[in-house]
Coordinates of C-alpha atoms in Angstrom, one line a residue:
Chain A
X20 CA 35.3 -44.4 19.5
X21 CA 32.5 -45.1 17.1
X22 CA 30.3 -46.1 20.1
X23 CA 31.0 -42.7 21.6
X24 CA 30.1 -40.9 18.4
X25 CA 26.9 -42.9 18.2
X26 CA 26.0 -42.1 21.8
X27 CA 26.7 -38.4 21.1
X28 CA 24.4 -38.6 18.1
X29 CA 21.7 -40.3 20.1
X30 CA 21.9 -37.5 22.8
X31 CA 21.7 -34.8 20.1
X32 CA 18.7 -36.5 18.5
X33 CA 17.1 -36.6 21.9
X34 CA 17.7 -32.9 22.3
X35 CA 16.3 -32.1 18.9
X36 CA 13.2 -34.2 19.7
X37 CA 12.8 -32.1 22.8
X38 CA 12.3 -28.8 20.9
X39 CA 8.6 -29.1 20.3
X40 CA 6.4 -26.6 22.1
X41 CA 4.6 -29.2 24.3
X42 CA 7.9 -30.8 25.2
X43 CA 9.3 -27.4 26.3
X44 CA 6.3 -27.0 28.5
X45 CA 6.7 -30.5 29.9
X46 CA 10.4 -29.9 30.7
X47 CA 9.6 -26.5 32.2
X48 CA 6.9 -28.2 34.5
X49 CA 9.5 -30.8 35.5
X50 CA 12.0 -28.1 36.5
X51 CA 9.4 -26.1 38.4
X52 CA 8.3 -29.3 40.1
X53 CA 11.9 -29.9 41.2
X54 CA 12.1 -26.3 42.6
X55 CA 8.9 -26.7 44.5
X56 CA 9.9 -30.1 45.9
X57 CA 13.2 -28.6 47.2
X58 CA 11.2 -25.7 48.7
X59 CA 8.6 -27.8 50.3
X60 CA 11.4 -29.7 52.2
X61 CA 13.0 -26.6 53.6
X62 CA 10.2 -24.0 53.3
X63 CA 12.9 -21.4 53.6
X64 CA 12.0 -19.1 50.7
X65 CA 8.2 -19.2 51.3
X66 CA 8.5 -18.5 55.0
X67 CA 10.9 -15.6 54.6
X68 CA 9.0 -14.1 51.6
X69 CA 5.6 -14.4 53.2
X70 CA 6.7 -13.1 56.6
X71 CA 8.6 -10.2 55.0
X72 CA 5.5 -9.3 52.9
X73 CA 3.4 -9.2 56.0
X74 CA 5.9 -7.0 57.8
X75 CA 6.0 -4.6 54.8
X76 CA 2.3 -4.2 54.9
X77 CA 2.4 -3.7 58.7
X78 CA 5.1 -1.0 58.4
X79 CA 3.1 0.8 55.7
X80 CA -0.1 0.6 57.8
X81 CA 1.4 2.7 60.5
X82 CA 3.1 5.0 58.0
X83 CA -0.1 6.2 56.4
X84 CA -2.9 6.9 58.8
X85 CA -5.3 9.6 59.9
X86 CA -7.1 9.6 63.2
X87 CA -5.3 6.5 64.2
X88 CA -6.9 4.5 61.3
X89 CA -4.9 3.5 58.2
X90 CA -6.1 5.4 55.1
X91 CA -7.7 2.9 52.7
X92 CA -7.0 5.2 49.7
X93 CA -3.4 4.2 49.7
X94 CA -4.1 0.5 50.0
X95 CA -3.7 -0.3 46.3
X96 CA -0.2 1.2 46.2
X97 CA 0.8 -0.6 49.3
X98 CA -0.5 -3.9 48.1
X99 CA 1.7 -3.8 44.9
X100 CA 4.8 -2.4 46.6
X101 CA 4.6 -5.1 49.3
X102 CA 4.3 -7.8 46.6
X103 CA 7.2 -6.3 44.6
X104 CA 9.5 -6.0 47.6
X105 CA 8.9 -9.6 48.8
X106 CA 9.2 -10.9 45.3
X107 CA 12.8 -9.6 45.0
X108 CA 13.7 -11.7 48.1
X109 CA 12.4 -14.9 46.4
X110 CA 13.9 -14.2 43.0
X111 CA 17.4 -13.9 44.3
X112 CA 17.1 -17.1 46.3
X113 CA 15.5 -19.4 43.8
X114 CA 18.3 -18.8 41.3
X115 CA 21.0 -18.7 44.0
X116 CA 20.1 -22.2 44.9
X117 CA 21.2 -23.4 41.4
X118 CA 24.6 -21.9 42.1
X119 CA 25.2 -24.0 45.2
X120 CA 27.2 -27.1 44.1
X121 CA 27.2 -25.6 40.6
X122 CA 23.7 -27.1 39.9
X123 CA 23.2 -24.5 37.1
X124 CA 25.9 -26.3 35.1
X125 CA 24.1 -29.6 35.4
X126 CA 20.9 -27.9 34.5
X127 CA 22.4 -26.3 31.4
X128 CA 24.1 -29.6 30.4
X129 CA 20.9 -31.6 30.8
X130 CA 19.0 -32.4 27.5
X131 CA 16.4 -29.7 27.9
X132 CA 16.2 -26.6 25.8
X133 CA 17.1 -23.2 27.2
X134 CA 13.5 -21.8 26.9
X135 CA 12.4 -24.8 29.0
X136 CA 14.9 -23.9 31.8
X137 CA 13.7 -20.2 31.7
X138 CA 10.0 -21.1 31.8
X139 CA 10.5 -23.7 34.5
X140 CA 12.2 -21.1 36.7
X141 CA 9.5 -18.6 35.9
X142 CA 6.8 -21.1 36.9
X143 CA 8.6 -21.6 40.2
X144 CA 8.8 -17.9 40.9
X145 CA 5.2 -17.5 40.0
X146 CA 4.2 -20.2 42.5
X147 CA 6.1 -18.5 45.3
X148 CA 4.6 -15.1 44.4
X149 CA 1.1 -16.6 44.6
X150 CA 1.8 -17.8 48.1
X151 CA 3.1 -14.4 49.1
X152 CA 0.0 -12.7 47.7
X153 CA -2.1 -15.1 49.8
X154 CA -0.5 -13.5 52.8
X155 CA -0.3 -9.9 51.6
X156 CA -3.8 -9.4 50.3
X157 CA -5.6 -10.5 53.5
X158 CA -3.1 -8.4 55.5
X159 CA -3.9 -5.3 53.4
X160 CA -7.6 -6.1 53.6
X161 CA -7.3 -6.4 57.4
X162 CA -5.2 -3.3 58.1
X163 CA -6.7 -0.9 55.6
X164 CA -10.3 -2.0 56.2
X165 CA -11.1 -2.7 52.6
X166 CA -14.0 -5.2 53.1
X167 CA -13.7 -6.7 49.6
X168 CA -16.8 -8.2 48.1
X169 CA -16.6 -11.6 46.3
X170 CA -16.7 -9.9 42.9
X171 CA -13.9 -7.5 43.9
X172 CA -11.8 -10.3 45.2
X173 CA -12.2 -12.2 41.9
X174 CA -11.2 -9.2 39.9
X175 CA -8.3 -8.4 42.2
X176 CA -7.1 -12.0 41.7
X177 CA -7.2 -11.5 38.0
X178 CA -5.2 -8.2 38.2
X179 CA -2.7 -9.7 40.6
X180 CA -2.3 -12.8 38.4
X181 CA -1.5 -10.7 35.3
X182 CA 0.8 -8.4 37.2
X183 CA 2.6 -11.3 38.8
X184 CA 3.1 -13.0 35.5
X185 CA 4.8 -9.8 34.2
X186 CA 6.9 -9.5 37.3
X187 CA 8.0 -13.2 37.3
X188 CA 8.8 -13.1 33.5
X189 CA 11.1 -10.1 33.7
X190 CA 12.4 -10.8 37.3
X191 CA 13.4 -14.4 36.4
X192 CA 15.3 -13.2 33.3
X193 CA 17.1 -10.5 35.3
X194 CA 18.0 -12.8 38.2
X195 CA 19.3 -15.4 35.7
X196 CA 21.3 -12.7 33.9
X197 CA 22.9 -11.6 37.1
X198 CA 23.5 -15.1 38.4
X199 CA 27.3 -15.0 37.9
X200 CA 27.6 -11.3 38.5
X201 CA 29.3 -9.7 41.5
X202 CA 27.1 -7.9 44.1
X203 CA 24.0 -9.4 42.4
X204 CA 21.5 -8.9 45.2
X205 CA 21.9 -5.1 45.1
X206 CA 22.1 -5.1 41.3
X207 CA 18.9 -7.2 41.0
X208 CA 16.9 -4.6 42.9
X209 CA 18.4 -1.7 40.9
X210 CA 17.6 -3.2 37.5
X211 CA 14.3 -4.8 38.4
X212 CA 12.4 -1.8 39.8
X213 CA 12.8 0.6 36.9
X214 CA 11.7 -2.2 34.5
X215 CA 8.8 -3.0 36.7
X216 CA 7.6 0.6 36.9
X217 CA 4.9 0.2 34.2
X218 CA 3.5 -3.0 35.8
X219 CA 3.4 -1.4 39.2
X220 CA 1.8 1.8 37.9
X221 CA -0.8 0.0 35.8
X222 CA -1.4 -2.6 38.6
X223 CA -1.9 0.2 41.2
X224 CA -4.3 2.0 38.9
X225 CA -6.4 -1.1 38.1
X226 CA -6.6 -2.0 41.8
X227 CA -7.5 1.6 42.7
X228 CA -10.3 1.4 40.1
X229 CA -11.4 -1.9 41.6
X230 CA -11.8 -0.8 45.2
X231 CA -13.4 2.5 44.2
X232 CA -17.0 2.7 45.5
X233 CA -18.8 2.4 42.1
X234 CA -16.2 0.2 40.3
X235 CA -15.5 2.0 36.9
X236 CA -15.6 -1.2 34.9
X237 CA -14.5 0.3 31.6
X238 CA -11.4 1.8 33.1
X239 CA -10.6 -1.4 35.0
X240 CA -10.8 -3.5 31.8
X241 CA -8.5 -1.1 29.9
X242 CA -5.8 -1.3 32.7
X243 CA -6.0 -5.1 32.9
X244 CA -5.7 -5.3 29.1
X245 CA -2.5 -3.3 29.3
X246 CA -1.1 -5.8 31.9
X247 CA -1.9 -8.7 29.6
X248 CA -0.1 -6.9 26.7
X249 CA 2.9 -6.3 28.9
X250 CA 3.0 -10.0 29.8
X251 CA 3.0 -11.2 26.2
X252 CA 5.5 -8.7 24.9
X253 CA 8.0 -9.4 27.7
X254 CA 7.5 -13.2 27.7
X255 CA 8.4 -13.3 24.0
X256 CA 11.4 -10.9 24.4
X257 CA 12.7 -12.8 27.5
X258 CA 12.5 -16.2 25.8
X259 CA 14.7 -14.7 23.1
X260 CA 17.1 -12.9 25.3
X261 CA 17.6 -15.7 27.8
X262 CA 19.5 -18.0 25.5
X263 CA 22.4 -15.6 24.5
X264 CA 22.6 -14.4 28.0
X265 CA 23.2 -17.6 29.9
X266 CA 24.9 -19.5 27.1
X267 CA 28.4 -19.5 28.6
Chain B
X2 CA 62.9 -11.5 27.3
X3 CA 64.4 -11.6 23.9
X4 CA 65.1 -8.4 21.9
X5 CA 63.0 -9.8 19.2
X6 CA 59.7 -9.9 21.2
X7 CA 60.5 -6.4 22.6
X8 CA 60.9 -5.1 19.0
X9 CA 57.6 -6.7 17.9
X10 CA 55.7 -5.2 20.9
X11 CA 57.4 -1.8 20.2
X12 CA 56.3 -2.0 16.6
X13 CA 52.7 -2.8 17.6
X14 CA 52.7 0.1 19.9
X15 CA 54.0 2.4 17.2
X16 CA 51.3 1.1 14.9
X17 CA 48.6 1.8 17.4
X18 CA 49.7 5.3 18.2
X19 CA 49.4 6.4 14.6
X20 CA 45.6 6.2 15.0
X21 CA 45.6 8.4 18.0
X22 CA 45.4 11.8 16.3
X23 CA 41.8 13.2 16.2
X24 CA 40.5 12.9 12.7
X25 CA 40.1 16.4 11.1
X26 CA 36.5 15.6 10.2
X27 CA 35.6 14.9 13.8
X28 CA 37.3 18.1 14.8
X29 CA 35.4 20.1 12.2
X30 CA 32.1 18.5 13.2
X31 CA 32.7 19.3 16.9
X32 CA 33.6 22.9 16.1
X33 CA 30.5 23.4 13.9
X34 CA 28.3 21.9 16.5
X35 CA 29.7 24.2 19.2
X36 CA 29.3 27.3 17.1
X37 CA 25.7 26.4 16.0
X38 CA 24.8 25.6 19.6
X39 CA 26.0 29.1 20.6
X40 CA 24.1 30.7 17.8
X41 CA 21.0 28.7 18.6
X42 CA 21.3 29.8 22.3
X43 CA 21.6 33.5 21.2
X44 CA 18.6 33.2 18.9
X45 CA 16.5 31.6 21.6
X46 CA 17.0 34.5 23.9
X47 CA 17.4 37.5 21.5
X48 CA 15.7 36.6 18.2
X49 CA 12.7 34.4 18.9
X50 CA 9.7 36.5 20.2
X51 CA 8.1 35.9 23.6
X52 CA 5.2 33.5 23.6
X53 CA 2.1 35.2 24.8
X54 CA 0.6 32.5 27.1
X55 CA 3.7 30.9 28.6
X56 CA 6.1 33.9 28.3
X57 CA 9.8 33.3 29.1
X58 CA 9.3 29.7 30.2
X59 CA 8.3 28.7 26.7
X60 CA 12.0 29.2 25.6
X61 CA 12.7 25.8 27.4
X62 CA 10.9 24.3 24.4
X63 CA 13.9 25.0 22.1
X64 CA 16.1 22.8 24.2
X65 CA 13.6 20.3 25.5
X66 CA 12.2 19.1 22.2
X67 CA 15.6 18.6 20.4
X68 CA 16.9 16.7 23.5
X69 CA 13.8 14.5 23.4
X70 CA 14.2 13.7 19.7
X71 CA 17.9 12.9 20.2
X72 CA 17.1 10.6 23.1
X73 CA 14.7 8.8 20.8
X74 CA 17.3 8.7 18.1
X75 CA 19.8 7.0 20.5
X76 CA 17.3 4.3 21.4
X77 CA 17.3 2.4 18.1
X78 CA 21.1 2.8 18.0
X79 CA 21.6 1.0 21.3
X80 CA 18.9 -1.5 20.5
X81 CA 20.8 -2.4 17.3
X82 CA 24.1 -2.5 19.1
X83 CA 22.8 -4.7 21.8
X84 CA 21.1 -7.2 19.5
X85 CA 24.2 -7.4 17.3
X86 CA 26.5 -7.8 20.3
X87 CA 24.3 -10.6 21.8
X88 CA 24.4 -12.4 18.4
X89 CA 28.0 -11.7 17.2
X90 CA 29.9 -11.0 20.4
X91 CA 32.1 -8.4 18.7
X92 CA 33.4 -5.5 20.8
X93 CA 32.4 -2.8 18.2
X94 CA 28.8 -3.6 18.8
X95 CA 29.3 -3.3 22.5
X96 CA 30.8 0.1 22.0
X97 CA 27.8 1.2 19.9
X98 CA 25.4 0.0 22.5
X99 CA 27.4 1.7 25.3
X100 CA 27.6 5.0 23.4
X101 CA 23.9 4.9 22.7
X102 CA 23.1 4.2 26.3
X103 CA 25.3 7.1 27.5
X104 CA 23.8 9.6 25.0
X105 CA 20.3 8.5 25.8
X106 CA 21.0 9.1 29.5
X107 CA 22.6 12.5 28.9
X108 CA 19.8 13.8 26.6
X109 CA 17.1 12.0 28.6
X110 CA 18.4 13.8 31.7
X111 CA 18.2 17.1 29.9
X112 CA 14.6 16.2 28.9
X113 CA 13.8 15.3 32.5
X114 CA 15.3 18.5 33.9
X115 CA 13.8 21.0 31.4
X116 CA 10.4 19.3 31.4
X117 CA 9.5 19.8 35.0
X118 CA 10.7 23.4 34.9
X119 CA 8.2 24.0 32.1
X120 CA 5.6 21.8 33.9
X121 CA 5.7 23.9 37.1
X122 CA 4.5 26.9 35.1
X123 CA 2.0 25.1 32.9
X124 CA 0.5 22.5 35.3
X125 CA 1.4 24.1 38.6
X126 CA 3.4 21.0 39.7
X127 CA 6.8 19.7 38.6
X128 CA 5.8 16.1 38.0
X129 CA 2.7 14.3 36.8
X130 CA 2.5 10.6 35.8
X131 CA 1.8 11.3 32.1
X132 CA 2.6 8.8 29.4
X133 CA 5.6 10.6 27.9
X134 CA 7.0 11.5 31.3
X135 CA 6.7 7.9 32.5
X136 CA 8.2 6.3 29.4
X137 CA 11.2 8.8 29.5
X138 CA 11.7 8.2 33.1
X139 CA 11.5 4.4 32.8
X140 CA 14.0 4.4 30.0
X141 CA 16.5 6.7 31.7
X142 CA 16.2 4.8 35.0
X143 CA 16.8 1.5 33.4
X144 CA 19.7 2.8 31.4
X145 CA 21.4 4.2 34.5
X146 CA 20.9 0.8 36.1
X147 CA 22.5 -0.6 32.9
X148 CA 25.6 1.6 33.3
X149 CA 25.8 0.6 37.0
X150 CA 25.7 -3.1 36.1
X151 CA 28.3 -2.6 33.4
X152 CA 30.6 -1.1 36.0
X153 CA 30.1 -3.6 38.8
X154 CA 28.8 -6.9 37.4
X155 CA 32.3 -8.4 36.6
X156 CA 33.1 -10.8 33.8
X157 CA 29.9 -11.0 31.8
X158 CA 28.9 -7.4 32.4
X159 CA 28.8 -6.6 28.6
X160 CA 26.2 -9.2 27.9
X161 CA 24.0 -8.2 30.8
X162 CA 24.3 -4.5 29.8
X163 CA 23.3 -5.4 26.3
X164 CA 20.2 -7.3 27.5
X165 CA 19.2 -4.5 29.8
X166 CA 19.5 -1.8 27.1
X167 CA 17.3 -3.9 25.0
X168 CA 14.7 -4.3 27.7
X169 CA 14.8 -0.6 28.4
X170 CA 14.0 0.3 24.8
X171 CA 11.3 -2.3 24.8
X172 CA 9.8 -1.1 28.0
X173 CA 9.7 2.5 27.0
X174 CA 8.2 1.6 23.7
X175 CA 5.5 -0.4 25.5
X176 CA 4.6 2.4 27.7
X177 CA 4.6 4.9 24.9
X178 CA 2.5 3.0 22.4
X179 CA 0.1 1.0 24.5
X180 CA -1.2 3.6 26.8
X181 CA -3.8 5.5 24.8
X182 CA -6.1 5.3 27.8
X183 CA -3.6 7.1 30.0
X184 CA -4.8 10.7 30.2
X185 CA -2.0 12.6 28.6
X186 CA -1.3 16.2 29.8
X187 CA 1.8 16.6 27.8
X188 CA 1.3 19.2 25.0
X189 CA 0.7 17.7 21.6
X190 CA 2.9 18.5 18.6
X191 CA 2.8 22.2 18.2
X192 CA 5.6 23.0 15.8
X193 CA 3.2 23.9 13.0
X194 CA 1.7 26.6 15.1
X195 CA 4.9 28.5 15.7
X196 CA 5.7 32.0 14.5
X197 CA 8.3 32.1 11.6
X198 CA 11.0 33.5 13.9
X199 CA 10.3 30.8 16.4
X200 CA 10.4 28.1 13.7
X201 CA 13.8 29.3 12.5
X202 CA 15.2 29.3 16.0
X203 CA 13.7 25.9 16.7
X204 CA 15.0 24.2 13.6
X205 CA 18.5 25.7 14.0
X206 CA 18.5 24.4 17.6
X207 CA 17.4 20.9 16.3
X208 CA 20.3 21.0 13.8
X209 CA 22.8 22.1 16.4
X210 CA 21.7 19.3 18.8
X211 CA 21.9 16.7 16.1
X212 CA 25.5 17.7 15.1
X213 CA 26.5 17.8 18.7
X214 CA 25.0 14.3 19.1
X215 CA 26.9 13.1 16.0
X216 CA 30.2 14.5 17.3
X217 CA 29.7 12.9 20.7
X218 CA 28.8 9.6 19.2
X219 CA 31.8 9.6 17.0
X220 CA 34.2 10.6 19.8
X221 CA 32.6 7.9 22.1
X222 CA 33.0 5.1 19.5
X223 CA 36.5 6.2 18.8
X224 CA 37.3 6.1 22.6
X225 CA 35.9 2.5 22.8
X226 CA 38.0 1.4 19.9
X227 CA 41.1 2.9 21.4
X228 CA 40.4 1.5 24.7
X229 CA 40.1 -2.0 23.3
X230 CA 43.3 -1.5 21.3
X231 CA 45.0 -0.4 24.5
X232 CA 43.7 -3.5 26.4
X233 CA 45.0 -5.8 23.7
X234 CA 48.4 -4.0 23.7
X235 CA 48.5 -4.4 27.5
X236 CA 47.9 -8.1 27.2
X237 CA 50.5 -8.5 24.5
X238 CA 53.0 -6.6 26.7
X239 CA 52.2 -8.8 29.7
X240 CA 52.6 -11.9 27.7
X241 CA 55.9 -10.7 26.4
X242 CA 57.0 -10.2 30.1
X243 CA 56.8 -6.4 30.1
X244 CA 54.5 -6.3 33.1
X245 CA 56.4 -3.7 35.2

């Protein structure tokens, strides 16, 4: 009996020791690494997300055209919508996996803090989104004839990175929240898009400024700064909300 | 089943039904609100003068602004209810959050209906992506999603709804405060510039809307409480074997 109590105390001490900020990050990286390893073996999510993103761009490219050529003015909107749509596909799957064989219970019982689990999942989603963007951006560039310069491409990467962080931060939280809900795929889309509206609007505006002929730098910086503020605000809020929401 | 358990369930039932009568204060509040709303509507159309630039359409303002204020008033209410529910897990906080969400949707919808009607005359289009319009729309859309989730998500719907309500408030606040760059076309605060008769009408309308809001909130909280009581009673009855 006393051996059990001691063992329990040892585990608790271990958990307490794992509360430090760096430890949380290390645990999160471990969880993300696990998700990526699983994904690299099956490649299921990446292939479906990437291909779906490409198809969305393709569909948009023949929805908006004049004189048989796609209109490049709508390219920024299409870029973000394609990323957002294909992102939903991955978000649902990456958390759904934890439900198979009740892995989520094992994950919650393991001696890592809840913020680490949340961050780990967010890192995983982020990695998937980056791969999708590597498909979607060239596709948009190709179909809408953007001819991005090196500078524009760099700034676009920055904008997309900030937007994607915001998307993953909120998306992972919502997907985790809905993990045990009924009809969760439909519900995820319904709750995610209204909350993503600010990120999408600001992202589209920043991208539009970016591909404008004379690059209004001041305007672009202001939009990008907004994206950064959104990321920080929602990361902090999500870290707090995650724990009470997946506790039981 | 023994006669004893039947008697105890009966007694519990009797205890609960005593609370069913509408409290007189709630009744009085509702009637006052209804009368004042009617008076305010009369004043809007027959007492307040026509505005010289916008004409008749300006009268939307007397309903639009109070609705918007009340929507903003409901937001901290549901934020508080949601946070308290997530921490304490007591049903009364869930009722508060739910009541706040419903009121914010109702008055937010009024804002979103009256706004474009005014905008069509002032801007020539029904909708522009202005800061205030966007933040209102984001909040109402998220709250509608929140109600849908509450209805369909199953066992832990209350938690999810609380989390969503919180995110909705946070999101609307983010849009509202951070976007100074966003070129606003929404008219600034112009209450100071009103004619005296317009001011009287406006403030009476504000008062009437607030009273109506208070009455609805009260009624909604009471409904939540009664519903929980009924659920508990139902459970007791089932346990006692009275399930038919």
